[in-house]
Short mmCIF file of N, CA and C and ligand atoms in Angstrom, two decimals:
data_model
loop_
_atom_site.label_atom_id
_atom_site.label_comp_id
_atom_site.label_asym_id
_atom_site.label_seq_id
_atom_site.Cartn_x
_atom_site.Cartn_y
_atom_site.Cartn_z
N MET T 1 38.80 10.25 0.60
CA MET T 1 37.94 10.15 -0.37
C MET T 1 38.55 9.61 -1.76
N THR T 2 37.95 8.74 -2.36
CA THR T 2 38.50 8.18 -3.79
C THR T 2 38.45 9.51 -4.64
N THR T 3 39.52 9.63 -5.46
CA THR T 3 39.56 10.66 -6.39
C THR T 3 39.00 10.17 -7.75
N PRO T 4 38.14 10.86 -8.37
CA PRO T 4 37.46 10.28 -9.52
C PRO T 4 38.54 10.16 -10.67
N SER T 5 38.54 8.90 -11.16
CA SER T 5 39.63 8.59 -12.30
C SER T 5 39.17 9.48 -13.38
N GLN T 6 40.09 10.13 -14.14
CA GLN T 6 39.82 10.99 -15.29
C GLN T 6 39.13 10.24 -16.31
N SER T 7 39.62 8.95 -16.59
CA SER T 7 39.19 8.15 -17.88
C SER T 7 37.63 7.89 -17.69
N ALA T 8 37.20 7.72 -16.32
CA ALA T 8 35.88 7.27 -16.07
C ALA T 8 34.92 8.47 -16.24
N VAL T 9 35.28 9.59 -16.10
CA VAL T 9 34.35 10.68 -16.13
C VAL T 9 34.26 11.40 -17.54
N THR T 10 33.09 11.52 -17.90
CA THR T 10 32.92 11.97 -19.30
C THR T 10 33.61 13.38 -19.34
N ASP T 11 34.07 13.61 -20.55
CA ASP T 11 34.80 14.83 -20.76
C ASP T 11 33.88 16.03 -20.90
N LYS T 12 33.73 16.87 -20.02
CA LYS T 12 32.56 17.81 -20.21
C LYS T 12 33.36 19.14 -19.83
N PRO T 13 33.02 20.15 -20.67
CA PRO T 13 33.75 21.41 -20.39
C PRO T 13 33.33 21.97 -19.23
N PHE T 14 34.25 22.74 -18.40
CA PHE T 14 33.91 23.48 -17.17
C PHE T 14 32.89 24.42 -17.32
N ASN T 15 31.87 24.51 -16.47
CA ASN T 15 30.96 25.76 -16.44
C ASN T 15 30.83 26.36 -15.10
N GLN T 16 30.15 27.27 -15.06
CA GLN T 16 29.91 27.88 -13.70
C GLN T 16 29.60 26.95 -12.55
N GLU T 17 28.64 26.00 -12.95
CA GLU T 17 28.16 25.04 -12.13
C GLU T 17 29.31 24.15 -11.48
N THR T 18 30.26 23.91 -12.13
CA THR T 18 31.22 22.89 -11.79
C THR T 18 32.51 23.65 -11.23
N LEU T 19 32.43 24.90 -11.10
CA LEU T 19 33.67 25.55 -10.57
C LEU T 19 33.64 25.36 -9.01
N ILE T 20 34.82 25.03 -8.55
CA ILE T 20 34.82 24.92 -7.03
C ILE T 20 35.77 26.13 -6.44
N SER T 21 35.11 26.90 -5.60
CA SER T 21 35.90 28.00 -5.02
C SER T 21 36.79 27.44 -3.92
N ALA T 22 37.63 28.31 -3.36
CA ALA T 22 38.63 27.91 -2.39
C ALA T 22 38.01 27.22 -1.07
N ASN T 23 36.97 27.71 -0.66
CA ASN T 23 36.54 27.36 0.58
C ASN T 23 35.12 26.41 0.50
N ASN T 24 34.57 26.54 -0.56
CA ASN T 24 33.34 26.07 -0.77
C ASN T 24 33.27 25.34 -2.19
N ILE T 25 32.02 24.58 -2.25
CA ILE T 25 31.73 23.96 -3.41
C ILE T 25 30.35 24.39 -3.82
N SER T 26 30.25 24.76 -5.13
CA SER T 26 28.91 25.52 -5.61
C SER T 26 27.81 24.30 -5.41
N ALA T 27 26.61 24.87 -5.16
CA ALA T 27 25.47 23.95 -4.94
C ALA T 27 25.33 22.91 -5.76
N ASN T 28 25.64 23.09 -7.10
CA ASN T 28 25.39 22.11 -8.02
C ASN T 28 26.71 21.21 -8.40
N ALA T 29 27.91 21.38 -7.83
CA ALA T 29 29.06 20.79 -8.18
C ALA T 29 28.82 19.29 -7.51
N LYS T 30 29.44 18.35 -8.03
CA LYS T 30 29.26 16.86 -7.70
C LYS T 30 30.29 16.57 -6.60
N THR T 31 29.98 15.86 -5.68
CA THR T 31 30.99 15.43 -4.54
C THR T 31 31.60 14.04 -4.87
N HIS T 32 31.04 13.46 -5.82
CA HIS T 32 31.54 12.09 -6.12
C HIS T 32 31.18 11.04 -4.93
N LYS T 33 30.33 11.39 -4.14
CA LYS T 33 30.04 10.48 -3.05
C LYS T 33 28.39 10.15 -3.08
N LEU T 34 28.13 8.77 -2.70
CA LEU T 34 26.93 8.30 -2.69
C LEU T 34 26.81 7.48 -1.31
N LEU T 35 25.61 7.62 -0.88
CA LEU T 35 25.08 6.97 0.58
C LEU T 35 24.33 5.82 0.24
N LEU T 36 24.80 4.69 0.90
CA LEU T 36 24.03 3.41 0.92
C LEU T 36 23.52 3.33 2.48
N ILE T 37 22.04 3.23 2.65
CA ILE T 37 21.66 3.12 3.84
C ILE T 37 20.63 1.85 3.97
N ASN T 38 21.05 1.11 4.91
CA ASN T 38 20.16 -0.15 5.30
C ASN T 38 19.59 -0.08 6.65
N GLY T 39 18.44 -0.27 6.78
CA GLY T 39 17.73 -0.29 8.14
C GLY T 39 17.65 -1.36 8.89
N VAL T 40 16.82 -1.40 9.82
CA VAL T 40 16.57 -2.33 10.89
C VAL T 40 16.59 -3.81 10.46
N ASN T 41 17.37 -4.58 11.09
CA ASN T 41 17.39 -6.13 10.91
C ASN T 41 18.15 -6.41 9.62
N LEU T 42 18.70 -5.47 8.80
CA LEU T 42 19.48 -5.95 7.71
C LEU T 42 20.84 -6.27 7.94
N ASN T 43 21.27 -6.08 9.15
CA ASN T 43 22.57 -6.53 9.62
C ASN T 43 22.40 -8.14 9.73
N LEU T 44 21.38 -8.84 9.59
CA LEU T 44 21.14 -10.12 9.78
C LEU T 44 21.10 -10.76 8.46
N LEU T 45 21.42 -10.00 7.37
CA LEU T 45 21.14 -10.60 5.93
C LEU T 45 22.27 -11.88 5.91
N GLY T 46 21.75 -12.87 5.28
CA GLY T 46 22.45 -14.17 5.17
C GLY T 46 22.07 -15.24 6.13
N LYS T 47 21.57 -14.59 7.38
CA LYS T 47 21.21 -15.47 8.40
C LYS T 47 19.59 -15.44 8.56
N ARG T 48 19.07 -14.23 8.27
CA ARG T 48 17.74 -13.99 8.43
C ARG T 48 16.91 -14.43 7.48
N GLU T 49 15.90 -15.39 7.57
CA GLU T 49 14.87 -15.88 6.57
C GLU T 49 15.62 -15.81 5.15
N PRO T 50 16.48 -16.70 4.93
CA PRO T 50 17.20 -16.71 3.66
C PRO T 50 16.38 -17.06 2.38
N GLU T 51 15.29 -17.59 2.71
CA GLU T 51 14.22 -18.04 1.62
C GLU T 51 13.56 -16.88 1.17
N ILE T 52 13.52 -15.83 1.94
CA ILE T 52 12.99 -14.47 1.50
C ILE T 52 14.03 -13.44 1.09
N TYR T 53 15.26 -13.36 1.83
CA TYR T 53 16.14 -12.41 1.79
C TYR T 53 17.40 -12.79 1.13
N GLY T 54 17.61 -14.19 0.96
CA GLY T 54 18.74 -14.59 0.23
C GLY T 54 19.95 -15.00 1.14
N HIS T 55 21.00 -15.49 0.68
CA HIS T 55 22.21 -15.92 1.41
C HIS T 55 23.16 -14.95 1.56
N THR T 56 23.04 -13.81 0.82
CA THR T 56 24.20 -12.89 0.69
C THR T 56 24.29 -11.96 2.06
N THR T 57 25.28 -11.82 2.53
CA THR T 57 25.54 -11.04 3.79
C THR T 57 25.52 -9.62 3.38
N LEU T 58 25.07 -8.78 4.45
CA LEU T 58 25.33 -7.26 4.08
C LEU T 58 26.69 -6.86 3.86
N ALA T 59 27.63 -7.45 4.60
CA ALA T 59 29.12 -7.21 4.33
C ALA T 59 29.47 -7.39 2.94
N ASP T 60 28.85 -8.54 2.32
CA ASP T 60 29.30 -8.89 0.92
C ASP T 60 28.71 -7.80 -0.04
N ILE T 61 27.44 -7.49 0.33
CA ILE T 61 26.71 -6.55 -0.58
C ILE T 61 27.48 -5.26 -0.54
N GLU T 62 27.80 -4.71 0.54
CA GLU T 62 28.58 -3.54 0.77
C GLU T 62 30.05 -3.51 0.04
N LYS T 63 30.56 -4.69 0.25
CA LYS T 63 31.99 -4.70 -0.22
C LYS T 63 31.87 -4.69 -1.85
N ASN T 64 31.02 -5.33 -2.43
CA ASN T 64 30.90 -5.60 -3.72
C ASN T 64 30.45 -4.10 -4.29
N LEU T 65 29.49 -3.33 -3.60
CA LEU T 65 29.13 -2.03 -4.12
C LEU T 65 30.16 -0.90 -3.99
N VAL T 66 30.84 -1.01 -2.93
CA VAL T 66 31.92 -0.12 -2.74
C VAL T 66 32.95 -0.31 -3.86
N ALA T 67 33.38 -1.59 -4.12
CA ALA T 67 34.22 -1.72 -5.16
C ALA T 67 33.77 -1.27 -6.49
N ARG T 68 32.45 -1.52 -6.74
CA ARG T 68 31.98 -1.08 -8.12
C ARG T 68 31.92 0.35 -8.13
N ALA T 69 31.56 1.03 -7.00
CA ALA T 69 31.52 2.60 -7.18
C ALA T 69 32.91 3.08 -7.32
N ALA T 70 33.93 2.40 -6.72
CA ALA T 70 35.26 2.93 -6.68
C ALA T 70 35.84 2.75 -8.07
N LYS T 71 35.43 1.65 -8.81
CA LYS T 71 35.90 1.49 -10.15
C LYS T 71 35.75 2.65 -11.04
N TYR T 72 34.53 3.40 -10.69
CA TYR T 72 34.07 4.52 -11.49
C TYR T 72 34.42 5.97 -10.74
N GLY T 73 35.23 5.77 -9.70
CA GLY T 73 35.80 6.99 -9.16
C GLY T 73 34.82 7.62 -8.02
N ILE T 74 33.95 6.78 -7.73
CA ILE T 74 32.98 7.28 -6.74
C ILE T 74 33.07 6.62 -5.38
N GLU T 75 32.94 7.48 -4.24
CA GLU T 75 33.07 6.81 -2.95
C GLU T 75 31.54 6.49 -2.41
N LEU T 76 31.35 5.13 -2.13
CA LEU T 76 30.09 4.72 -1.62
C LEU T 76 30.18 4.80 -0.02
N ILE T 77 29.55 5.58 0.76
CA ILE T 77 29.39 5.49 2.12
C ILE T 77 28.36 4.55 2.63
N CYS T 78 28.67 3.54 3.46
CA CYS T 78 27.69 2.51 3.85
C CYS T 78 27.37 2.73 5.25
N ILE T 79 26.01 2.73 5.58
CA ILE T 79 25.54 2.68 6.90
C ILE T 79 24.33 1.86 7.12
N GLN T 80 24.37 1.16 8.27
CA GLN T 80 23.38 0.22 8.71
C GLN T 80 23.07 0.52 10.05
N SER T 81 21.76 0.69 10.49
CA SER T 81 21.49 0.81 11.91
C SER T 81 20.09 0.28 12.05
N ASN T 82 19.90 -0.28 13.37
CA ASN T 82 18.62 -0.69 13.84
C ASN T 82 17.89 0.37 14.53
N HIS T 83 18.43 1.56 14.49
CA HIS T 83 17.73 2.67 15.14
C HIS T 83 17.38 3.70 14.35
N GLU T 84 16.20 3.98 14.41
CA GLU T 84 15.50 5.15 13.47
C GLU T 84 16.33 6.48 13.60
N GLY T 85 16.34 6.90 14.99
CA GLY T 85 17.06 8.19 15.08
C GLY T 85 18.56 8.33 14.56
N LYS T 86 19.13 6.97 14.62
CA LYS T 86 20.55 7.06 14.14
C LYS T 86 20.55 7.19 12.56
N LEU T 87 19.61 6.66 11.95
CA LEU T 87 19.50 6.93 10.45
C LEU T 87 19.26 8.18 10.18
N VAL T 88 18.20 8.89 10.89
CA VAL T 88 17.93 10.25 10.70
C VAL T 88 19.14 11.07 10.95
N ASP T 89 19.95 10.83 11.96
CA ASP T 89 21.22 11.73 12.10
C ASP T 89 22.00 11.54 11.02
N GLU T 90 22.30 10.27 10.43
CA GLU T 90 23.22 10.08 9.29
C GLU T 90 22.71 10.70 8.03
N ILE T 91 21.33 10.65 7.85
CA ILE T 91 20.81 11.39 6.69
C ILE T 91 20.99 12.86 6.67
N GLN T 92 20.69 13.44 7.85
CA GLN T 92 20.93 14.86 8.07
C GLN T 92 22.36 15.24 7.82
N HIS T 93 23.28 14.44 8.33
CA HIS T 93 24.73 14.82 8.21
C HIS T 93 25.19 14.66 6.77
N TYR T 94 25.01 13.56 6.10
CA TYR T 94 25.46 13.44 4.63
C TYR T 94 24.64 14.14 3.71
N GLY T 95 23.41 14.27 4.07
CA GLY T 95 22.63 15.18 3.07
C GLY T 95 22.39 16.80 3.12
N LEU T 96 22.80 17.29 4.48
CA LEU T 96 22.40 18.47 4.72
C LEU T 96 23.48 19.32 5.66
N LEU T 97 23.94 18.60 6.61
CA LEU T 97 24.57 19.48 7.68
C LEU T 97 26.20 19.56 7.47
N ALA T 98 26.72 18.43 6.93
CA ALA T 98 28.27 18.52 6.49
C ALA T 98 28.50 19.42 5.67
N GLU T 99 29.72 19.85 5.67
CA GLU T 99 30.09 20.86 4.62
C GLU T 99 29.86 20.27 3.26
N SER T 100 29.72 21.19 2.29
CA SER T 100 29.17 20.83 0.98
C SER T 100 29.91 19.74 0.23
N ALA T 101 31.42 19.78 0.45
CA ALA T 101 32.10 18.75 -0.27
C ALA T 101 31.98 17.45 0.47
N ALA T 102 31.47 17.40 1.74
CA ALA T 102 31.26 16.04 2.36
C ALA T 102 29.85 15.38 2.37
N GLN T 103 29.08 16.19 1.65
CA GLN T 103 27.70 15.75 1.42
C GLN T 103 27.63 14.67 0.18
N VAL T 104 26.68 14.03 0.14
CA VAL T 104 26.49 12.91 -0.88
C VAL T 104 25.70 13.54 -2.01
N ASP T 105 25.96 12.99 -3.25
CA ASP T 105 25.07 13.43 -4.60
C ASP T 105 23.67 12.69 -4.50
N ALA T 106 23.65 11.47 -3.96
CA ALA T 106 22.46 10.77 -4.10
C ALA T 106 22.59 9.59 -3.04
N ILE T 107 21.32 8.99 -2.91
CA ILE T 107 21.28 8.07 -1.77
C ILE T 107 20.46 6.70 -2.44
N ILE T 108 20.99 5.58 -1.85
CA ILE T 108 20.25 4.34 -2.10
C ILE T 108 19.82 3.84 -0.66
N ILE T 109 18.55 3.61 -0.57
CA ILE T 109 18.06 3.23 0.75
C ILE T 109 17.10 1.92 0.93
N ASN T 110 17.37 1.11 1.79
CA ASN T 110 16.41 -0.05 2.19
C ASN T 110 16.19 0.37 3.47
N PRO T 111 14.90 0.93 3.64
CA PRO T 111 14.68 1.21 5.20
C PRO T 111 14.21 0.06 5.92
N ALA T 112 13.99 -1.14 5.22
CA ALA T 112 13.51 -2.32 5.71
C ALA T 112 12.21 -2.09 6.57
N ALA T 113 11.98 -2.39 7.74
CA ALA T 113 10.64 -2.35 8.43
C ALA T 113 10.28 -0.80 8.57
N PHE T 114 11.34 -0.03 8.70
CA PHE T 114 10.99 1.56 8.75
C PHE T 114 10.19 1.94 7.50
N THR T 115 10.30 1.21 6.40
CA THR T 115 9.60 1.59 5.16
C THR T 115 7.99 1.82 5.47
N HIS T 116 7.67 1.03 6.45
CA HIS T 116 6.06 0.90 6.60
C HIS T 116 5.75 1.73 7.73
N THR T 117 6.69 2.44 8.47
CA THR T 117 6.36 3.10 9.81
C THR T 117 6.99 4.52 9.91
N SER T 118 7.98 4.87 9.07
CA SER T 118 8.83 6.01 9.58
C SER T 118 8.51 7.26 8.68
N VAL T 119 7.67 8.15 9.24
CA VAL T 119 7.62 9.53 8.84
C VAL T 119 8.91 10.39 9.25
N ALA T 120 9.55 10.00 10.35
CA ALA T 120 10.78 10.65 10.55
C ALA T 120 11.87 10.49 9.53
N ILE T 121 12.14 9.28 9.02
CA ILE T 121 13.07 9.08 8.05
C ILE T 121 12.74 9.77 6.69
N ARG T 122 11.49 9.54 6.43
CA ARG T 122 10.98 10.14 5.13
C ARG T 122 11.19 11.79 5.19
N ASP T 123 10.77 12.38 6.35
CA ASP T 123 11.03 13.79 6.51
C ASP T 123 12.61 14.25 6.35
N ALA T 124 13.42 13.21 7.01
CA ALA T 124 14.92 13.64 6.87
C ALA T 124 15.31 13.45 5.43
N LEU T 125 14.85 12.58 4.66
CA LEU T 125 15.22 12.57 3.20
C LEU T 125 14.63 13.77 2.49
N SER T 126 13.45 14.10 2.69
CA SER T 126 12.74 15.27 2.10
C SER T 126 13.79 16.45 2.48
N ALA T 127 14.14 16.56 3.61
CA ALA T 127 14.85 17.94 4.09
C ALA T 127 16.19 17.97 3.39
N THR T 128 16.76 16.89 3.05
CA THR T 128 18.04 17.08 2.31
C THR T 128 17.90 17.37 0.90
N GLN T 129 16.80 17.00 0.38
CA GLN T 129 16.62 17.37 -1.23
C GLN T 129 17.61 16.60 -2.06
N LYS T 130 18.20 15.42 -1.61
CA LYS T 130 19.02 14.50 -2.28
C LYS T 130 18.22 13.56 -2.92
N PRO T 131 18.44 13.14 -4.18
CA PRO T 131 17.58 12.23 -4.74
C PRO T 131 17.95 10.74 -4.17
N PHE T 132 16.87 9.94 -4.07
CA PHE T 132 17.17 8.64 -3.56
C PHE T 132 16.37 7.60 -4.40
N ILE T 133 16.89 6.41 -4.32
CA ILE T 133 16.28 5.17 -4.82
C ILE T 133 15.98 4.20 -3.61
N GLU T 134 14.71 3.66 -3.63
CA GLU T 134 14.18 2.83 -2.50
C GLU T 134 14.43 1.37 -3.00
N VAL T 135 15.06 0.57 -2.25
CA VAL T 135 15.35 -0.73 -2.62
C VAL T 135 14.84 -1.60 -1.52
N HIS T 136 14.21 -2.88 -2.05
CA HIS T 136 13.68 -3.94 -1.24
C HIS T 136 14.26 -5.21 -1.85
N LEU T 137 14.82 -6.27 -1.08
CA LEU T 137 15.31 -7.49 -1.60
C LEU T 137 14.11 -8.30 -1.93
N SER T 138 13.02 -8.33 -1.09
CA SER T 138 11.77 -9.12 -1.59
C SER T 138 10.75 -8.20 -2.25
N ASN T 139 9.85 -9.00 -2.87
CA ASN T 139 8.77 -8.18 -3.49
C ASN T 139 7.73 -7.87 -2.53
N VAL T 140 7.68 -6.80 -1.84
CA VAL T 140 6.97 -6.29 -0.85
C VAL T 140 5.49 -6.43 -1.23
N HIS T 141 5.24 -6.30 -2.50
CA HIS T 141 3.70 -6.20 -3.10
C HIS T 141 3.26 -7.56 -2.96
N ALA T 142 4.06 -8.63 -2.88
CA ALA T 142 3.64 -10.04 -2.93
C ALA T 142 3.66 -10.62 -1.54
N ARG T 143 3.65 -9.66 -0.57
CA ARG T 143 3.74 -10.27 0.83
C ARG T 143 2.49 -9.64 1.69
N GLU T 144 2.69 -9.66 2.93
CA GLU T 144 1.69 -9.09 3.80
C GLU T 144 1.00 -7.79 3.39
N SER T 145 -0.30 -7.47 3.73
CA SER T 145 -0.56 -6.26 3.31
C SER T 145 0.05 -4.92 4.00
N PHE T 146 0.55 -5.29 5.19
CA PHE T 146 1.18 -4.17 5.90
C PHE T 146 2.46 -3.67 5.20
N ARG T 147 2.88 -4.56 4.33
CA ARG T 147 4.27 -4.40 3.66
C ARG T 147 4.07 -3.42 2.32
N GLN T 148 2.81 -3.33 1.87
CA GLN T 148 2.51 -2.67 0.66
C GLN T 148 2.35 -1.24 0.69
N HIS T 149 2.47 -0.70 2.00
CA HIS T 149 2.44 0.81 1.98
C HIS T 149 3.88 1.19 2.34
N SER T 150 4.43 2.18 1.59
CA SER T 150 5.73 2.61 1.95
C SER T 150 5.63 4.13 2.23
N TYR T 151 6.45 4.73 3.16
CA TYR T 151 6.44 6.15 3.42
C TYR T 151 7.20 6.84 2.49
N PHE T 152 8.04 6.10 1.63
CA PHE T 152 9.12 6.48 0.74
C PHE T 152 8.78 6.61 -0.77
N SER T 153 8.05 5.75 -1.25
CA SER T 153 7.89 5.50 -2.61
C SER T 153 7.42 6.85 -3.47
N ASP T 154 6.57 7.61 -2.79
CA ASP T 154 6.11 8.63 -3.82
C ASP T 154 7.12 9.73 -3.74
N ILE T 155 8.15 9.67 -2.94
CA ILE T 155 9.14 10.83 -3.18
C ILE T 155 10.45 10.28 -3.69
N ALA T 156 10.44 8.95 -3.89
CA ALA T 156 11.73 8.35 -4.36
C ALA T 156 11.85 8.56 -5.94
N VAL T 157 13.13 8.74 -6.41
CA VAL T 157 13.25 8.62 -7.83
C VAL T 157 12.76 7.49 -8.46
N GLY T 158 13.05 6.25 -7.74
CA GLY T 158 12.52 5.05 -8.34
C GLY T 158 12.46 4.03 -7.04
N VAL T 159 11.88 2.78 -7.39
CA VAL T 159 11.76 1.81 -6.38
C VAL T 159 12.11 0.55 -6.95
N ILE T 160 13.04 -0.34 -6.44
CA ILE T 160 13.42 -1.62 -7.01
C ILE T 160 13.03 -2.61 -5.84
N CYS T 161 12.10 -3.64 -6.21
CA CYS T 161 12.00 -4.57 -5.19
C CYS T 161 11.81 -6.00 -5.79
N GLY T 162 12.27 -6.98 -4.98
CA GLY T 162 11.88 -8.48 -5.49
C GLY T 162 13.19 -9.05 -6.23
N LEU T 163 14.10 -8.29 -6.49
CA LEU T 163 15.41 -8.71 -7.28
C LEU T 163 16.44 -9.23 -6.41
N GLY T 164 16.29 -9.29 -5.08
CA GLY T 164 17.33 -9.71 -4.13
C GLY T 164 18.44 -8.60 -4.23
N HIS T 165 19.60 -9.07 -3.85
CA HIS T 165 20.93 -8.13 -3.77
C HIS T 165 21.09 -7.34 -4.97
N LEU T 166 20.84 -7.92 -6.06
CA LEU T 166 21.12 -7.33 -7.33
C LEU T 166 20.29 -5.93 -7.50
N GLY T 167 19.30 -5.77 -6.80
CA GLY T 167 18.65 -4.48 -6.79
C GLY T 167 19.33 -3.40 -6.37
N TYR T 168 20.30 -3.72 -5.48
CA TYR T 168 21.22 -2.62 -5.03
C TYR T 168 22.20 -2.23 -6.11
N GLN T 169 22.71 -3.19 -6.86
CA GLN T 169 23.59 -2.75 -7.85
C GLN T 169 22.90 -2.05 -9.00
N MET T 170 21.52 -2.45 -9.25
CA MET T 170 20.88 -1.69 -10.20
C MET T 170 20.77 -0.25 -9.79
N ALA T 171 20.41 0.03 -8.60
CA ALA T 171 20.31 1.35 -8.21
C ALA T 171 21.64 2.08 -8.24
N LEU T 172 22.72 1.39 -7.89
CA LEU T 172 24.02 1.99 -7.97
C LEU T 172 24.29 2.37 -9.43
N ASP T 173 24.04 1.41 -10.18
CA ASP T 173 24.36 1.63 -11.65
C ASP T 173 23.48 2.85 -12.31
N TYR T 174 22.16 2.96 -11.85
CA TYR T 174 21.47 4.15 -12.10
C TYR T 174 22.16 5.48 -11.75
N TRP T 175 22.63 5.55 -10.54
CA TRP T 175 23.24 6.88 -10.18
C TRP T 175 24.64 7.06 -10.94
N LEU T 176 25.23 5.91 -11.19
CA LEU T 176 26.64 5.99 -11.96
C LEU T 176 26.28 6.55 -13.27
N THR T 177 25.29 6.16 -14.10
CA THR T 177 24.89 6.72 -15.37
C THR T 177 24.12 8.04 -15.28
N HIS T 178 23.25 8.03 -14.35
CA HIS T 178 22.49 9.34 -14.42
C HIS T 178 23.17 10.47 -13.68
N THR T 179 23.87 10.20 -12.65
CA THR T 179 24.47 11.45 -11.83
C THR T 179 25.78 11.84 -12.38
N TYR T 180 26.42 10.80 -12.91
CA TYR T 180 27.95 10.94 -13.26
C TYR T 180 28.29 10.75 -14.75
N ASP T 181 27.26 10.38 -15.49
CA ASP T 181 27.24 10.16 -16.94
C ASP T 181 28.33 9.17 -17.27
N MET T 182 28.52 8.06 -16.36
CA MET T 182 29.51 7.04 -16.56
C MET T 182 28.94 6.04 -17.72
N LYS T 183 30.06 5.56 -18.40
CA LYS T 183 29.56 4.48 -19.45
C LYS T 183 30.08 3.23 -18.70
N LEU T 184 29.02 2.36 -18.47
CA LEU T 184 29.40 1.05 -17.62
C LEU T 184 29.92 0.07 -18.50
N ASP T 185 30.97 -0.70 -18.09
CA ASP T 185 31.48 -1.84 -18.77
C ASP T 185 30.66 -3.18 -18.63
N SER T 186 30.18 -3.39 -17.50
CA SER T 186 29.18 -4.66 -17.42
C SER T 186 28.45 -4.56 -16.26
C1 LIG V 1 12.58 -5.44 3.26
C2 LIG V 1 11.04 -5.53 3.17
C3 LIG V 1 10.42 -5.02 4.59
O1 LIG V 1 8.97 -5.27 4.50
C4 LIG V 1 10.99 -5.77 5.76
O2 LIG V 1 10.57 -5.24 6.81
C5 LIG V 1 12.57 -5.94 5.67
C6 LIG V 1 13.26 -6.06 4.45
C7 LIG V 1 13.22 -6.15 2.02
O3 LIG V 1 14.36 -5.78 1.73
O4 LIG V 1 12.66 -6.98 1.35
O5 LIG V 1 13.16 -5.81 6.75
O6 LIG V 1 12.93 -3.94 3.23
#
């Protein structure tokens, strides 16, 4: 795990909530880990309908976000799967089942087509009680009507769509500033 750099973290006095005991971490202590989840077919980014989803590959998106998070002392864990159950397993693990120190503080998710179908992934996110931002590369509201319903938006902290891969960075920046009180350079 990346150790948070002292300089990047706002100097806040220790209080009860941030005290870490020998074996556990208090429920409100930050783990400095975020989770990026990409759903079905997003492994094809760069090749898949670039006029809609852009030319940037998922590997490039993940590499840039991991580096940006690391600059502020935050570990970004990246997951992509074409399988709904696999995403449920990962959300359960990083959001609830792993030991407290291995859990994430918040989530960025582009569920892709699962956005419009998956009660199971929605329920997994609800179960974790971890805040999440829903991201879509395309403007789903300007497309087919079946894309205009999301099983996630009403329980998301926010929804970003139509801004291409920059939407992911905006979501990351939101967590950096709101979860960790980081002052961002650029
Ligand atoms: C998407 C929009 C979804 O409707 C679609 O099924 C995707 C990608 C987006 O990022 O624009 O696969 O989530």
